[in-house]
mmCIF file of C-alpha atoms in Angstrom:
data_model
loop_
_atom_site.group_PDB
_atom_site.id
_atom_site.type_symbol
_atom_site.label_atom_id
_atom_site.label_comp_id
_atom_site.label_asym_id
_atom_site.label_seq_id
_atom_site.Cartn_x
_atom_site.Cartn_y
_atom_site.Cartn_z
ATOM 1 C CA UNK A 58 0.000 0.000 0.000
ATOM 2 C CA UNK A 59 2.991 1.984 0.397
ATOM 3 C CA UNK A 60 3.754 1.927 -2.801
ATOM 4 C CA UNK A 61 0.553 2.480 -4.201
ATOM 5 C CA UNK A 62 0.496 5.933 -2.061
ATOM 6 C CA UNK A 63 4.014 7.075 -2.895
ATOM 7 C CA UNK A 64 3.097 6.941 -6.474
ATOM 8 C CA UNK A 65 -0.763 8.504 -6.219
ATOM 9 C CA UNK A 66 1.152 11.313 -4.617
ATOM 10 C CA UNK A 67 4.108 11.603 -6.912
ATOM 11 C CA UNK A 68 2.050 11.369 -9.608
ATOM 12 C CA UNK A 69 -0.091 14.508 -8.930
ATOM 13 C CA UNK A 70 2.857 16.232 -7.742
ATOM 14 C CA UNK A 71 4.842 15.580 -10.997
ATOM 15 C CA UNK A 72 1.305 17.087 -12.526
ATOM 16 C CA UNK A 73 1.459 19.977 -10.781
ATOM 17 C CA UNK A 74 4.811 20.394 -11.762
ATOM 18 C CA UNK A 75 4.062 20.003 -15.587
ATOM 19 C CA UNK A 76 1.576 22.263 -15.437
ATOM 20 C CA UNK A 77 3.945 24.851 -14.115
ATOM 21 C CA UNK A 78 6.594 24.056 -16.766
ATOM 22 C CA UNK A 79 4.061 24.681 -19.670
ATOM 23 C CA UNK A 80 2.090 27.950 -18.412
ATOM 24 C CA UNK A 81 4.822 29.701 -16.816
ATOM 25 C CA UNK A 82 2.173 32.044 -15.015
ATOM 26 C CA UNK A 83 1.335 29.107 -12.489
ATOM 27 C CA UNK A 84 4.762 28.296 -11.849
ATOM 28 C CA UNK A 85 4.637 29.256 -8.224
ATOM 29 C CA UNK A 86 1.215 27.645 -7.733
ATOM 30 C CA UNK A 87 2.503 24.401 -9.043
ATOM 31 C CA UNK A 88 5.200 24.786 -6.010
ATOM 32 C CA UNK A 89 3.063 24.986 -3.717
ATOM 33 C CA UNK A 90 0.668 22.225 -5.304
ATOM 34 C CA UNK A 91 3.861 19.820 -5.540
ATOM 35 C CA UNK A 92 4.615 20.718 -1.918
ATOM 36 C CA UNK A 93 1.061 20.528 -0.470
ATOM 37 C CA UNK A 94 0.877 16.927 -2.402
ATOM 38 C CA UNK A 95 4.613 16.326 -0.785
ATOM 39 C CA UNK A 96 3.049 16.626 2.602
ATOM 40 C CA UNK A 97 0.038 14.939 2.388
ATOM 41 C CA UNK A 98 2.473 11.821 0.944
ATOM 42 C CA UNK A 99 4.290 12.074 4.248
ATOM 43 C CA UNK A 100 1.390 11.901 6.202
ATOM 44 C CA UNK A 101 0.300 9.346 4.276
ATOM 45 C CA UNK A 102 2.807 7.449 4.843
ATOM 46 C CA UNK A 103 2.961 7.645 8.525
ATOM 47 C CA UNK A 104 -0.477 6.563 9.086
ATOM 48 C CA UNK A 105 0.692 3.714 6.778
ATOM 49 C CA UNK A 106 3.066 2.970 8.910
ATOM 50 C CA UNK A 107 0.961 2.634 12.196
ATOM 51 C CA UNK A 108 -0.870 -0.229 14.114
ATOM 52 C CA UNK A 109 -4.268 1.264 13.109
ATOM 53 C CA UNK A 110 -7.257 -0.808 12.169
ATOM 54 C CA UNK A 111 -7.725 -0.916 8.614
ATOM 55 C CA UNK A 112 -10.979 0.975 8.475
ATOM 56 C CA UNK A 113 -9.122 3.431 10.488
ATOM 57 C CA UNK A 114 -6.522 3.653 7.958
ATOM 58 C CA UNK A 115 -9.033 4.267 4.726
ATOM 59 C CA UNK A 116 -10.811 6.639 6.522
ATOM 60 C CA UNK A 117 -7.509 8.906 7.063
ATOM 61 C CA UNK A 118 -6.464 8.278 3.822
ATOM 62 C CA UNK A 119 -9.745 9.204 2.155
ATOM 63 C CA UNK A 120 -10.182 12.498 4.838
ATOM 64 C CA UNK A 121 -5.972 13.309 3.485
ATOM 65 C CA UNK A 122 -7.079 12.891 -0.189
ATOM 66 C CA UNK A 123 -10.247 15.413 0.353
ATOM 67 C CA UNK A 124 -7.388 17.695 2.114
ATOM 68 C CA UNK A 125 -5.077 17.531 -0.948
ATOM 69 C CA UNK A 126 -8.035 18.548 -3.502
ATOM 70 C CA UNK A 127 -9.125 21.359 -0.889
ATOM 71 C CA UNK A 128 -5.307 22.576 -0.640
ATOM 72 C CA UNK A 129 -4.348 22.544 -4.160
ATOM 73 C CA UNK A 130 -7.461 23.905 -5.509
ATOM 74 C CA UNK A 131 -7.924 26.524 -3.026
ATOM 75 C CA UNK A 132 -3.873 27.493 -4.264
#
């Protein structure tokens, strides 16, 4: 699952990125984007990483993806 999360996460971030390389007006948004996604991979992670029931564990995962879509779209 670890891996499945790392690459959600690097995946949108690497987005975000692209989309900063080919309208150069977003450039800083995609910045932030990348490093709001960067975050929300680490905490990801860590909750991964935890002796937490696995119910527990999709509902933090599906309340951090919410958080990512809030974050980067209110960037």
């Amino acid at each position: 699952m670890k891996i499945i999360l790392s690459a959600v996460y690097i995946v949108a971030a690497g987005l975000a990125l692209l989309g900063g390389l080919i309208y150069p007006q977003v450039k800083e948004w995609s910045y932030w984007a990348a490093g709001a996604c960067g975050l929300h991979a680490l905490l990801s992670l860590i909750v991964a990483s935890c002796k937490v029931a696995d119910a527990g564990r999709i509902a933090a995962w599906c309340w951090q993806g919410i958080s990512t879509f809030l974050c980067v779209g209110l960037l």
